[in-house]
mmCIF file of C-alpha atoms in Angstrom:
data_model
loop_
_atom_site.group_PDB
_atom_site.id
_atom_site.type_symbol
_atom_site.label_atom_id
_atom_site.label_comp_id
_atom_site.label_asym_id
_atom_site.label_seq_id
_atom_site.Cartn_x
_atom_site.Cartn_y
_atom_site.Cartn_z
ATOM 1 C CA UNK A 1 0.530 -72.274 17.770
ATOM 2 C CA UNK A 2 0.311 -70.270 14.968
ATOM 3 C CA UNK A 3 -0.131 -66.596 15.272
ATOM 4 C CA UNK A 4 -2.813 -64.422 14.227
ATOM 5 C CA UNK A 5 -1.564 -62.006 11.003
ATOM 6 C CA UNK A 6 -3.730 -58.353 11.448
ATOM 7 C CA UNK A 7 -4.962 -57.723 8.248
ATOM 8 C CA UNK A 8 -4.991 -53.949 8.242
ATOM 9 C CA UNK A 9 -1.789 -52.820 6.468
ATOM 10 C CA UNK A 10 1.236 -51.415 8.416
ATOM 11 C CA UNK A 11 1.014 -46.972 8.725
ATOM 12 C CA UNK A 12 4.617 -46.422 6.968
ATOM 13 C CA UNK A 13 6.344 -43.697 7.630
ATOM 14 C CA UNK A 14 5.659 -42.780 3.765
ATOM 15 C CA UNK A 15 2.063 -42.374 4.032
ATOM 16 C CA UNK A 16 1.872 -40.271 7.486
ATOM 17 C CA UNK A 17 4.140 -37.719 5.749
ATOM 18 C CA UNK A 18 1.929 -37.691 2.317
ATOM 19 C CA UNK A 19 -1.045 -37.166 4.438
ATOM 20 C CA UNK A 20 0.797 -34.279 6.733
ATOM 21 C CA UNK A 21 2.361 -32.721 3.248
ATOM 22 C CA UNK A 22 -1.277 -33.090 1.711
ATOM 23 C CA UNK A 23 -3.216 -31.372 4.484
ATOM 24 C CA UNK A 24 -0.249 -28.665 5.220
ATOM 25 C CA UNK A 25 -0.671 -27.818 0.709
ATOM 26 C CA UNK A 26 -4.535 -27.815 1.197
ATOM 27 C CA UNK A 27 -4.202 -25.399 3.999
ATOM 28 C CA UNK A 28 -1.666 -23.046 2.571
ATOM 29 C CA UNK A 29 -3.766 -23.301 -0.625
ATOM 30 C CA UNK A 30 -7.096 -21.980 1.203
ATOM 31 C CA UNK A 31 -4.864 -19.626 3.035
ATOM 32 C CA UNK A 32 -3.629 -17.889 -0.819
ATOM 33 C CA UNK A 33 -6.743 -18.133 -1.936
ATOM 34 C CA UNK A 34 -8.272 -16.173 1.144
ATOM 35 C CA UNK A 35 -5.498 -13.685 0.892
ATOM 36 C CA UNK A 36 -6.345 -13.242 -2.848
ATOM 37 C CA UNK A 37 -10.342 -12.180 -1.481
ATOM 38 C CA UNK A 38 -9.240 -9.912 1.119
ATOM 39 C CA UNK A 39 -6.672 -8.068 -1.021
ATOM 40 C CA UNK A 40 -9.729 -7.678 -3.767
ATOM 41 C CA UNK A 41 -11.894 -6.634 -1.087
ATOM 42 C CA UNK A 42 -9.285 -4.025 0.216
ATOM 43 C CA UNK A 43 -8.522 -2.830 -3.332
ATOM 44 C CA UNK A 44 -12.292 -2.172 -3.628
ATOM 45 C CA UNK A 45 -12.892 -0.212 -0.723
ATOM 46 C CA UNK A 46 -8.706 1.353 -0.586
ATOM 47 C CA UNK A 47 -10.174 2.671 -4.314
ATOM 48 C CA UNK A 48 -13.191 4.197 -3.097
ATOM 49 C CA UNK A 49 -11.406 5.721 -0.496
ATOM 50 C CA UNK A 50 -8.731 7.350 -2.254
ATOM 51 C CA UNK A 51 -11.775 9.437 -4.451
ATOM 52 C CA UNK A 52 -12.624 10.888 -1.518
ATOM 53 C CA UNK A 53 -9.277 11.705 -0.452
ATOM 54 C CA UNK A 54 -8.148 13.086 -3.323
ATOM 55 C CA UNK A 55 -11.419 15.251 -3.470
ATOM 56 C CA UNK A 56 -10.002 16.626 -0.126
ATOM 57 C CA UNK A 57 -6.154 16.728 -1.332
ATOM 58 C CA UNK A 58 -7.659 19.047 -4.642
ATOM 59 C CA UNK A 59 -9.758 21.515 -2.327
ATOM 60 C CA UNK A 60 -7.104 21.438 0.580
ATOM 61 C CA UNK A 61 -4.426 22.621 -2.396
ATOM 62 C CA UNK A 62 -6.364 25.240 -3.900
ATOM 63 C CA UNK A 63 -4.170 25.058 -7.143
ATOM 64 C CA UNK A 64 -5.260 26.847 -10.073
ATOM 65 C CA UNK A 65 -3.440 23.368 -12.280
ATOM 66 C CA UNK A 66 -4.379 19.783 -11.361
ATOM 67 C CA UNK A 67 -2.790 18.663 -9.067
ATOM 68 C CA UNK A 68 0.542 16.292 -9.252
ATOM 69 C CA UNK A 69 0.885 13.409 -7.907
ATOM 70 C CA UNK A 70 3.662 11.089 -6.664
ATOM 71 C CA UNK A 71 3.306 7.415 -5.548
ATOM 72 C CA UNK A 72 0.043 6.789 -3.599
ATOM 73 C CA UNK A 73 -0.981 3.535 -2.010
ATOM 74 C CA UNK A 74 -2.885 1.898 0.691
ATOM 75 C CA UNK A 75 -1.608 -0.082 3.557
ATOM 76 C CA UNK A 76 -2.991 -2.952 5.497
ATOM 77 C CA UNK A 77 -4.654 -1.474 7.910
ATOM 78 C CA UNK A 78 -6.292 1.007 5.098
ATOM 79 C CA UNK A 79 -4.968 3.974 5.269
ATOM 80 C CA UNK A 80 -3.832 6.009 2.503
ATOM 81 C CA UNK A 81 0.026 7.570 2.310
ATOM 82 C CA UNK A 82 1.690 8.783 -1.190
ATOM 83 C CA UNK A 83 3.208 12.380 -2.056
ATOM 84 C CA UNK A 84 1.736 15.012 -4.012
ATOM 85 C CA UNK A 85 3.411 18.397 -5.240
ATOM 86 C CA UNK A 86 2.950 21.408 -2.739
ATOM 87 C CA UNK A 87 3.859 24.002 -5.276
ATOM 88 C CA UNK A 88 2.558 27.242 -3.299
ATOM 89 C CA UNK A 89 0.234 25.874 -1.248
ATOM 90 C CA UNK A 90 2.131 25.901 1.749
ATOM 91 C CA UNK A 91 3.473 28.990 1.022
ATOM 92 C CA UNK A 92 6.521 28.101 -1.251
ATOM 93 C CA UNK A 93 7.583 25.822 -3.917
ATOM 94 C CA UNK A 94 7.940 22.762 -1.716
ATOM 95 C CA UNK A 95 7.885 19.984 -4.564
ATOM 96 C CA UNK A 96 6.895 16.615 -3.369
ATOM 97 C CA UNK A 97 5.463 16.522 0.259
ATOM 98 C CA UNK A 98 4.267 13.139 1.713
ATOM 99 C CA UNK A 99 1.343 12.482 3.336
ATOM 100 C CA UNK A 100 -0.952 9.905 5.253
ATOM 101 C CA UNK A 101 -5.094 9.770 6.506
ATOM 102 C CA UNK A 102 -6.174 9.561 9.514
ATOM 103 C CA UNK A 103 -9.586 7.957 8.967
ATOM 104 C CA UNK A 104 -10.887 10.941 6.537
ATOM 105 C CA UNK A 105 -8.155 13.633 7.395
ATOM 106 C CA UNK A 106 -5.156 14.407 4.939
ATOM 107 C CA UNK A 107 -2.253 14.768 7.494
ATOM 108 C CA UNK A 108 1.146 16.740 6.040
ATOM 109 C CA UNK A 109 4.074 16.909 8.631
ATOM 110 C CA UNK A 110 3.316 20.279 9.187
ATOM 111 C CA UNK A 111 -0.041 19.571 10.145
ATOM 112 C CA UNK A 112 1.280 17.497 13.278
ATOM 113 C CA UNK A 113 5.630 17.962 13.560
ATOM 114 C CA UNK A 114 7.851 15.746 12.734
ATOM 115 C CA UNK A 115 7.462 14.011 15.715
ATOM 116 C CA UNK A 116 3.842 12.863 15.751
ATOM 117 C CA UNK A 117 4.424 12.758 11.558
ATOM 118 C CA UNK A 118 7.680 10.525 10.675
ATOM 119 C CA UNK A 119 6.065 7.517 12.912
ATOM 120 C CA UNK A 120 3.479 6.576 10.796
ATOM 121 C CA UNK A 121 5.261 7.964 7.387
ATOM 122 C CA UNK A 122 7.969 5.614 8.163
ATOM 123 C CA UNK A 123 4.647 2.940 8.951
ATOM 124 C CA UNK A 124 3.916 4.006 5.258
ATOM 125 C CA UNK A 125 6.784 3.709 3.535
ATOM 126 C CA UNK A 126 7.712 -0.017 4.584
ATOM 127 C CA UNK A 127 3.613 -0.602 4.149
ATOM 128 C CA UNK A 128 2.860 -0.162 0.684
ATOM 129 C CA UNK A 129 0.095 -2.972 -0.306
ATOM 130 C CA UNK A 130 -2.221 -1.518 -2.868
ATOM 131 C CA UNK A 131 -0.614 0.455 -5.012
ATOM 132 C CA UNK A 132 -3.488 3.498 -6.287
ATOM 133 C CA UNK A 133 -1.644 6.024 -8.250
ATOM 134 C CA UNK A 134 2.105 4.890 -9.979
ATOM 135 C CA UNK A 135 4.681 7.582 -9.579
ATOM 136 C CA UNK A 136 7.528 8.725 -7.652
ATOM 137 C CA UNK A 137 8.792 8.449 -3.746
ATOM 138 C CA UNK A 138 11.454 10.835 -4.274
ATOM 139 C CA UNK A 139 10.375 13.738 -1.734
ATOM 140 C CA UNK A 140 11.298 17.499 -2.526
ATOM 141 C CA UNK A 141 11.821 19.381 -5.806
ATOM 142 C CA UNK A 142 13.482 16.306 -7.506
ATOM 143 C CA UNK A 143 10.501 14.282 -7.122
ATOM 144 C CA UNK A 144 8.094 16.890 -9.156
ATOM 145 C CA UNK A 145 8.097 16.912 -13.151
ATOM 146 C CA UNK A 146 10.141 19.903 -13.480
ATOM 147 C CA UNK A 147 12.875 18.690 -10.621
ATOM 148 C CA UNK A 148 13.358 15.132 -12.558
ATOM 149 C CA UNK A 149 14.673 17.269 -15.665
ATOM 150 C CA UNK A 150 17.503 18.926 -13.128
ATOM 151 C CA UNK A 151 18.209 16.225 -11.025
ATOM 152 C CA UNK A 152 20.579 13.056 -11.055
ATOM 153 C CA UNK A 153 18.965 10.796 -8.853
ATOM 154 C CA UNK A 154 15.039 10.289 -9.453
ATOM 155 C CA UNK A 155 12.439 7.314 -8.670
ATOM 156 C CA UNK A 156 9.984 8.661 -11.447
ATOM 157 C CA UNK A 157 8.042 5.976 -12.760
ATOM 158 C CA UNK A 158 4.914 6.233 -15.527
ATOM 159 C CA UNK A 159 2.654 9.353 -13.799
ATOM 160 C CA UNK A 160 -0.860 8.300 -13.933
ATOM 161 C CA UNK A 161 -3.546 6.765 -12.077
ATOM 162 C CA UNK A 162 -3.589 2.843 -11.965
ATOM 163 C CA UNK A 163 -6.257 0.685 -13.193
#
């Protein structure tokens, strides 16, 4: 008796893995392109915030020059950290100080102490998604204008705000 041939064609190995490579491309694809929306979206909003906060950062200050600024950026979860020169506003010539929002606040480590501070600094400093202001992360007198003429070892990149 002859046997019966079924006339779909056989599922070759070949095949199953284009279709698995196709769909896992097609997701990782949507999944770039997503990522692409929500970083515009944060850029937006991580923009809008930083006017405000550096509205507060002038008027907190109270220095007679504008203000200088280090590196300031915007993490994940949105909040703003970067470094902006003391001079005598906190009663000496303390050069690059860090910093980091909570919500609307401006929070220095004296604000807080170094214990409830260097948590989310250090949060900051491995965090740094939207970049809003180019400049330096070198903290202290070497990281002002006037320090990078005197000392060896500086991060200064192009001051400015970016674009």
């Amino acid at each position: 008796m002859a046997r019966k041939r079924n006339s779909a064609p056989p599922v070759t190995p070949f095949i199953v893995g284009a279709v698995v490579v196709s769909l896992v491309l097609a997701g990782g694809g949507f999944l770039y392109w997503k990522a692409g929306v929500d970083r515009a979206a944060a850029t937006v909003r991580a923009r809008q915030q930083w006017t405000q906060i550096r509205q507060t950062l002038v008027e907190r200050l109270h220095q007679t020059a504008p203000i200088e600024l280090g590196a300031v950026w915007a993490m994940h979860s949105g909040r703003i950290c970067g470094l902006v020169n003391g001079k005598s506003s906190f009663g000496g010539l303390t050069g690059m100080t860090p910093f980091f929002t909570n919500g609307p606040q401006v929070v220095f480590g004296f604000d807080v102490g170094a214990g409830k501070f260097d948590q989310p600094w250090l949060d900051c400093s491995g965090d740094s998604w939207i970049p809003l202001v180019a400049g330096t992360t070198t903290e202290g007198y070497c990281g002002t204008r006037a320090g990078a003429a005197h000392c060896y070892m500086t991060d200064h990149a192009p001051a400015g705000e970016l674009r």
